[in-house]
Structure formats: C-alpha cells, structure tokens
PDB file of C-alpha atoms in Angstrom:
ATOM      1  CA  MET N   1       0.154   0.272   0.045  1.00  0.00           C
ATOM      2  CA  GLN N   2       2.736   2.652   0.975  1.00  0.00           C
ATOM      3  CA  ARG N   3       4.369   2.076  -2.438  1.00  0.00           C
ATOM      4  CA  ILE N   4       1.165   1.953  -3.937  1.00  0.00           C
ATOM      5  CA  ARG N   5       0.584   5.962  -2.489  1.00  0.00           C
ATOM      6  CA  ASN N   6       4.544   6.566  -2.820  1.00  0.00           C
ATOM      7  CA  THR N   7       3.850   5.759  -7.099  1.00  0.00           C
ATOM      8  CA  ALA N   8       1.411   8.153  -7.119  1.00  0.00           C
ATOM      9  CA  LEU N   9       2.905  10.789  -5.188  1.00  0.00           C
ATOM     10  CA  GLY N  10       6.234  10.477  -7.530  1.00  0.00           C
ATOM     11  CA  VAL N  11       3.565  10.862 -10.553  1.00  0.00           C
ATOM     12  CA  ALA N  12       1.601  13.985  -8.864  1.00  0.00           C
ATOM     13  CA  ALA N  13       5.229  15.015  -7.973  1.00  0.00           C
ATOM     14  CA  GLY N  14       5.667  14.784 -12.644  1.00  0.00           C
ATOM     15  CA  THR N  15       2.535  16.080 -13.690  1.00  0.00           C
ATOM     16  CA  LEU N  16       3.515  19.214 -11.304  1.00  0.00           C
ATOM     17  CA  LEU N  17       7.042  19.944 -12.523  1.00  0.00           C
ATOM     18  CA  ALA N  18       6.082  19.820 -16.215  1.00  0.00           C
ATOM     19  CA  ALA N  19       3.170  22.057 -15.687  1.00  0.00           C
ATOM     20  CA  VAL N  20       5.691  24.658 -13.338  1.00  0.00           C
ATOM     21  CA  SER N  21       8.559  24.580 -15.985  1.00  0.00           C
ATOM     22  CA  THR N  22       6.219  24.820 -20.200  1.00  0.00           C
ATOM     23  CA  ALA N  23       4.671  27.666 -17.456  1.00  0.00           C
ATOM     24  CA  VAL N  24       8.586  29.238 -16.164  1.00  0.00           C
ATOM     25  CA  PRO N  25      10.122  31.786 -19.173  1.00  0.00           C
ATOM     26  CA  ALA N  26      13.557  30.374 -21.101  1.00  0.00           C
ATOM     27  CA  THR N  27      16.806  31.663 -18.679  1.00  0.00           C
ATOM     28  CA  ALA N  28      19.944  32.089 -19.601  1.00  0.00           C
ATOM     29  CA  ALA N  29      22.236  29.135 -20.361  1.00  0.00           C
ATOM     30  CA  PRO N  30      23.487  27.898 -17.705  1.00  0.00           C
ATOM     31  CA  GLY N  31      27.056  28.804 -17.279  1.00  0.00           C
ATOM     32  CA  SER N  32      27.257  31.683 -19.300  1.00  0.00           C
ATOM     33  CA  PRO N  33      26.521  34.822 -19.891  1.00  0.00           C
ATOM     34  CA  ALA N  34      23.115  36.867 -20.824  1.00  0.00           C
ATOM     35  CA  CYS N  35      22.526  38.663 -24.288  1.00  0.00           C
ATOM     36  CA  ASP N  36      22.674  41.657 -22.523  1.00  0.00           C
ATOM     37  CA  HIS N  37      24.184  44.154 -24.614  1.00  0.00           C
ATOM     38  CA  VAL N  38      21.013  43.221 -28.295  1.00  0.00           C
ATOM     39  CA  ALA N  39      19.525  45.215 -30.612  1.00  0.00           C
ATOM     40  CA  VAL N  40      16.233  43.682 -30.990  1.00  0.00           C
ATOM     41  CA  SER N  41      14.485  44.254 -34.805  1.00  0.00           C
ATOM     42  CA  TRP N  42      11.837  43.719 -36.759  1.00  0.00           C
ATOM     43  CA  ALA N  43      13.302  40.852 -40.347  1.00  0.00           C
ATOM     44  CA  GLY N  44      10.000  39.797 -42.059  1.00  0.00           C
ATOM     45  CA  GLY N  45       7.867  36.881 -42.571  1.00  0.00           C
ATOM     46  CA  SER N  46       3.858  37.045 -43.669  1.00  0.00           C
ATOM     47  CA  ALA N  47       2.848  39.402 -42.203  1.00  0.00           C
ATOM     48  CA  GLU N  48       1.447  43.200 -43.450  1.00  0.00           C
ATOM     49  CA  PRO N  49       1.829  46.180 -41.633  1.00  0.00           C
ATOM     50  CA  GLY N  50      -1.551  47.527 -41.363  1.00  0.00           C
ATOM     51  CA  GLY N  51      -2.606  43.357 -40.679  1.00  0.00           C
ATOM     52  CA  GLY N  52      -6.379  42.149 -40.941  1.00  0.00           C
ATOM     53  CA  SER N  53      -5.831  39.495 -43.043  1.00  0.00           C
ATOM     54  CA  ASP N  54      -8.080  37.874 -41.200  1.00  0.00           C
ATOM     55  CA  ARG N  55      -5.117  34.444 -41.423  1.00  0.00           C
ATOM     56  CA  GLN N  56      -2.405  33.280 -39.034  1.00  0.00           C
ATOM     57  CA  GLU N  57       0.887  35.156 -39.803  1.00  0.00           C
ATOM     58  CA  THR N  58       4.264  35.008 -39.194  1.00  0.00           C
ATOM     59  CA  ALA N  59       6.279  37.958 -37.793  1.00  0.00           C
ATOM     60  CA  LEU N  60       9.959  37.372 -38.176  1.00  0.00           C
ATOM     61  CA  VAL N  61      11.804  39.303 -35.297  1.00  0.00           C
ATOM     62  CA  ARG N  62      16.114  39.439 -35.397  1.00  0.00           C
ATOM     63  CA  VAL N  63      18.203  39.693 -31.790  1.00  0.00           C
ATOM     64  CA  LYS N  64      21.847  41.099 -32.324  1.00  0.00           C
ATOM     65  CA  ASN N  65      24.663  41.172 -30.111  1.00  0.00           C
ATOM     66  CA  SER N  66      25.311  44.551 -30.091  1.00  0.00           C
ATOM     67  CA  GLY N  67      27.561  43.907 -27.288  1.00  0.00           C
ATOM     68  CA  ASN N  68      32.220  43.475 -26.976  1.00  0.00           C
ATOM     69  CA  HIS N  69      31.170  39.897 -25.090  1.00  0.00           C
ATOM     70  CA  ALA N  70      29.895  36.377 -26.578  1.00  0.00           C
ATOM     71  CA  CYS N  71      26.550  35.217 -24.623  1.00  0.00           C
ATOM     72  CA  SER N  72      24.208  32.694 -25.343  1.00  0.00           C
ATOM     73  CA  LEU N  73      20.495  32.210 -25.420  1.00  0.00           C
ATOM     74  CA  LEU N  74      18.594  28.893 -24.783  1.00  0.00           C
ATOM     75  CA  GLY N  75      14.026  28.693 -25.476  1.00  0.00           C
ATOM     76  CA  ALA N  76      11.870  31.199 -26.426  1.00  0.00           C
ATOM     77  CA  PRO N  77      11.461  34.365 -25.213  1.00  0.00           C
ATOM     78  CA  SER N  78       8.602  35.963 -23.871  1.00  0.00           C
ATOM     79  CA  VAL N  79       5.994  38.317 -25.633  1.00  0.00           C
ATOM     80  CA  MET N  80       3.827  40.115 -24.698  1.00  0.00           C
ATOM     81  CA  LEU N  81       1.335  43.099 -27.170  1.00  0.00           C
ATOM     82  CA  THR N  82       0.072  46.341 -24.692  1.00  0.00           C
ATOM     83  CA  THR N  83      -2.793  47.735 -25.712  1.00  0.00           C
ATOM     84  CA  ASN N  84      -3.148  51.146 -23.437  1.00  0.00           C
ATOM     85  CA  GLY N  85      -0.383  49.154 -21.266  1.00  0.00           C
ATOM     86  CA  VAL N  86      -2.527  45.860 -20.945  1.00  0.00           C
ATOM     87  CA  PRO N  87      -1.102  42.838 -22.173  1.00  0.00           C
ATOM     88  CA  GLU N  88      -1.586  39.933 -23.856  1.00  0.00           C
ATOM     89  CA  THR N  89       0.883  36.844 -23.032  1.00  0.00           C
ATOM     90  CA  LEU N  90       1.558  34.584 -26.168  1.00  0.00           C
ATOM     91  CA  SER N  91       2.514  31.083 -26.132  1.00  0.00           C
ATOM     92  CA  GLN N  92       5.702  29.789 -25.974  1.00  0.00           C
ATOM     93  CA  GLN N  93       7.163  27.104 -28.020  1.00  0.00           C
ATOM     94  CA  PRO N  94       8.744  24.830 -26.100  1.00  0.00           C
ATOM     95  CA  GLY N  95      12.668  23.333 -27.128  1.00  0.00           C
ATOM     96  CA  GLY N  96      15.907  24.520 -29.008  1.00  0.00           C
ATOM     97  CA  HIS N  97      18.912  24.272 -28.879  1.00  0.00           C
ATOM     98  CA  LEU N  98      21.619  26.956 -27.375  1.00  0.00           C
ATOM     99  CA  VAL N  99      22.874  29.725 -29.643  1.00  0.00           C
ATOM    100  CA  ASP N 100      25.598  30.978 -28.994  1.00  0.00           C
ATOM    101  CA  LEU N 101      26.438  34.776 -29.906  1.00  0.00           C
ATOM    102  CA  ALA N 102      29.779  36.683 -31.076  1.00  0.00           C
ATOM    103  CA  PRO N 103      29.310  40.177 -30.830  1.00  0.00           C
ATOM    104  CA  GLY N 104      27.911  41.237 -34.044  1.00  0.00           C
ATOM    105  CA  ALA N 105      26.531  37.941 -34.820  1.00  0.00           C
ATOM    106  CA  THR N 106      22.294  37.292 -35.042  1.00  0.00           C
ATOM    107  CA  ALA N 107      19.255  35.053 -34.382  1.00  0.00           C
ATOM    108  CA  LYS N 108      15.473  35.389 -34.622  1.00  0.00           C
ATOM    109  CA  PHE N 109      12.669  33.747 -33.604  1.00  0.00           C
ATOM    110  CA  THR N 110       9.663  33.698 -34.723  1.00  0.00           C
ATOM    111  CA  VAL N 111       6.068  35.882 -33.653  1.00  0.00           C
ATOM    112  CA  THR N 112       3.423  33.817 -35.303  1.00  0.00           C
ATOM    113  CA  PHE N 113       0.006  35.365 -34.342  1.00  0.00           C
ATOM    114  CA  LEU N 114      -4.333  35.157 -35.905  1.00  0.00           C
ATOM    115  CA  SER N 115      -4.392  38.514 -37.862  1.00  0.00           C
ATOM    116  CA  ASP N 116      -8.590  40.219 -37.557  1.00  0.00           C
ATOM    117  CA  SER N 117     -10.353  42.122 -39.436  1.00  0.00           C
ATOM    118  CA  GLY N 118     -12.419  43.296 -37.109  1.00  0.00           C
ATOM    119  CA  LYS N 119     -15.930  41.685 -38.609  1.00  0.00           C
ATOM    120  CA  ASN N 120     -15.484  37.863 -37.752  1.00  0.00           C
ATOM    121  CA  GLY N 121     -16.742  38.780 -34.545  1.00  0.00           C
ATOM    122  CA  ASN N 122     -13.235  37.525 -32.044  1.00  0.00           C
ATOM    123  CA  GLU N 123     -12.308  39.129 -29.856  1.00  0.00           C
ATOM    124  CA  ILE N 124      -9.716  41.131 -30.590  1.00  0.00           C
ATOM    125  CA  ILE N 125      -6.477  43.598 -29.337  1.00  0.00           C
ATOM    126  CA  ARG N 126      -4.946  46.017 -30.657  1.00  0.00           C
ATOM    127  CA  PRO N 127      -1.743  45.317 -30.045  1.00  0.00           C
ATOM    128  CA  GLU N 128       1.139  49.621 -30.032  1.00  0.00           C
ATOM    129  CA  GLN N 129       3.839  47.338 -28.598  1.00  0.00           C
ATOM    130  CA  ALA N 130       5.345  44.232 -28.592  1.00  0.00           C
ATOM    131  CA  VAL N 131       7.723  43.939 -25.490  1.00  0.00           C
ATOM    132  CA  VAL N 132       9.735  41.047 -25.612  1.00  0.00           C
ATOM    133  CA  THR N 133      12.222  39.942 -22.235  1.00  0.00           C
ATOM    134  CA  LEU N 134      15.569  37.065 -23.736  1.00  0.00           C
ATOM    135  CA  PRO N 135      16.158  33.780 -22.197  1.00  0.00           C
ATOM    136  CA  GLY N 136      18.050  35.878 -19.575  1.00  0.00           C
ATOM    137  CA  GLY N 137      16.292  38.166 -18.479  1.00  0.00           C
ATOM    138  CA  THR N 138      16.543  41.397 -21.203  1.00  0.00           C
ATOM    139  CA  VAL N 139      14.015  43.438 -22.152  1.00  0.00           C
ATOM    140  CA  LYS N 140      13.246  44.913 -25.542  1.00  0.00           C
ATOM    141  CA  THR N 141       9.935  46.271 -26.446  1.00  0.00           C
ATOM    142  CA  LEU N 142       9.251  47.269 -30.565  1.00  0.00           C
ATOM    143  CA  THR N 143       6.220  48.459 -31.303  1.00  0.00           C
ATOM    144  CA  TRP N 144       3.293  46.390 -33.453  1.00  0.00           C
ATOM    145  CA  THR N 145       2.859  47.372 -37.036  1.00  0.00           C
ATOM    146  CA  TRP N 146       0.916  43.998 -38.099  1.00  0.00           C
ATOM    147  CA  GLY N 147      -2.719  45.422 -37.043  1.00  0.00           C
ATOM    148  CA  ASP N 148      -4.744  43.882 -34.712  1.00  0.00           C
ATOM    149  CA  VAL N 149      -4.730  40.328 -33.572  1.00  0.00           C
ATOM    150  CA  THR N 150      -7.832  37.661 -32.535  1.00  0.00           C
ATOM    151  CA  ARG N 151      -6.929  37.711 -28.588  1.00  0.00           C
ATOM    152  CA  GLN N 152      -5.914  33.913 -27.803  1.00  0.00           C
ATOM    153  CA  GLU N 153      -4.855  33.969 -23.913  1.00  0.00           C
ATOM    154  CA  ALA N 154      -6.890  31.613 -22.523  1.00  0.00           C
ATOM    155  CA  ALA N 155      -6.829  29.486 -26.050  1.00  0.00           C
ATOM    156  CA  SER N 156      -6.852  25.238 -25.285  1.00  0.00           C
ATOM    157  CA  ARG N 157      -4.375  25.358 -27.898  1.00  0.00           C
ATOM    158  CA  PRO N 158      -3.658  29.138 -28.904  1.00  0.00           C
ATOM    159  CA  GLY N 159      -3.100  30.316 -32.453  1.00  0.00           C
ATOM    160  CA  ASN N 160      -0.185  33.243 -30.723  1.00  0.00           C
ATOM    161  CA  PHE N 161       2.745  31.447 -29.906  1.00  0.00           C
ATOM    162  CA  VAL N 162       6.316  32.604 -29.879  1.00  0.00           C
ATOM    163  CA  SER N 163       9.730  30.436 -31.688  1.00  0.00           C
ATOM    164  CA  PRO N 164      12.034  28.900 -30.097  1.00  0.00           C
ATOM    165  CA  ILE N 165      15.735  31.428 -30.733  1.00  0.00           C
ATOM    166  CA  SER N 166      17.582  29.479 -33.290  1.00  0.00           C
TER     167      SER N 166
END
C-alpha cells in the first residue's frame, strides 16, 4: 500500500513539475553570460503592415549581439502584446537549442499570430507594442505594426505563439 502511495505521489510531483516548467520563461544557458547588450528588430515574415488578413501570420524577429562579448540564449523569449498597457501574453513553444552569439552575430525567432480584420466577431486586441523578454531577462520593446490580433490567451490551443530562438 505504501509503495502505491509513494508511486502516486511521485507521479503527481512529476506532473506538477512538468506544468511549472512549461510556464516558466526560458533562462540564460547555465555557465553562459546572458545577452544583455542586444538590438532587437523586425526582420520579415508573412505579416503585412496594417494586418487584417484573417489568417495566421508570422513576424520574424532578429536579435543582434551589440556587445563586446559573446553570449548565449536558450529557449523561447516571452512576448507580450500590449494595448494601453494591457498585455496579451503569447504562448512559448517548447524546445530550442543553445545559440551562441559572438559580438555582431544574430539569431532569430518567430512571432506567430492570428491577424484579425475585426469583421468576424472575434475578441480582438489592437497591439501598440510587443514587449520581448529574452532568455536571461533582457527586455526590449518593438512597435507593433501588424494590425489587430485575435485574442488567444485563454485558448486551449492558442494560435498566437513564439518559437524558440535559433
């Protein structure tokens, strides 16, 4: 009986750990300096300025090491779209591999979102900014130019998400 109880507690603890680990933002790679001297900019994708396509779109983000020392990133950044200071936090895709950035080197990640024309009755947000928190804690803000976005924060399978840095 005790063995069954211990097994059940172990399974419950493992489930809790898995749930917590997916909700925690990525951190700097162990033993590597965080990338705190970076420039972040939009760098392409399928999204068009002004938006309104009623499709899932992508916006590529470039991260450039503007410091004098190499740094490393691991995982997906946290991205919040803000409207009048009210955030919509995008889901982070799991995984990724260690990306080492020499001075001047670049990496990228993708912001995927459901563009919205406003005529479909969806609950939408009109982002003004994308607040990006890189693994390791460096925060940068980009002006959002891609139009309205369908709110997805409470969706069981969100269409708005961020890829790991590559």
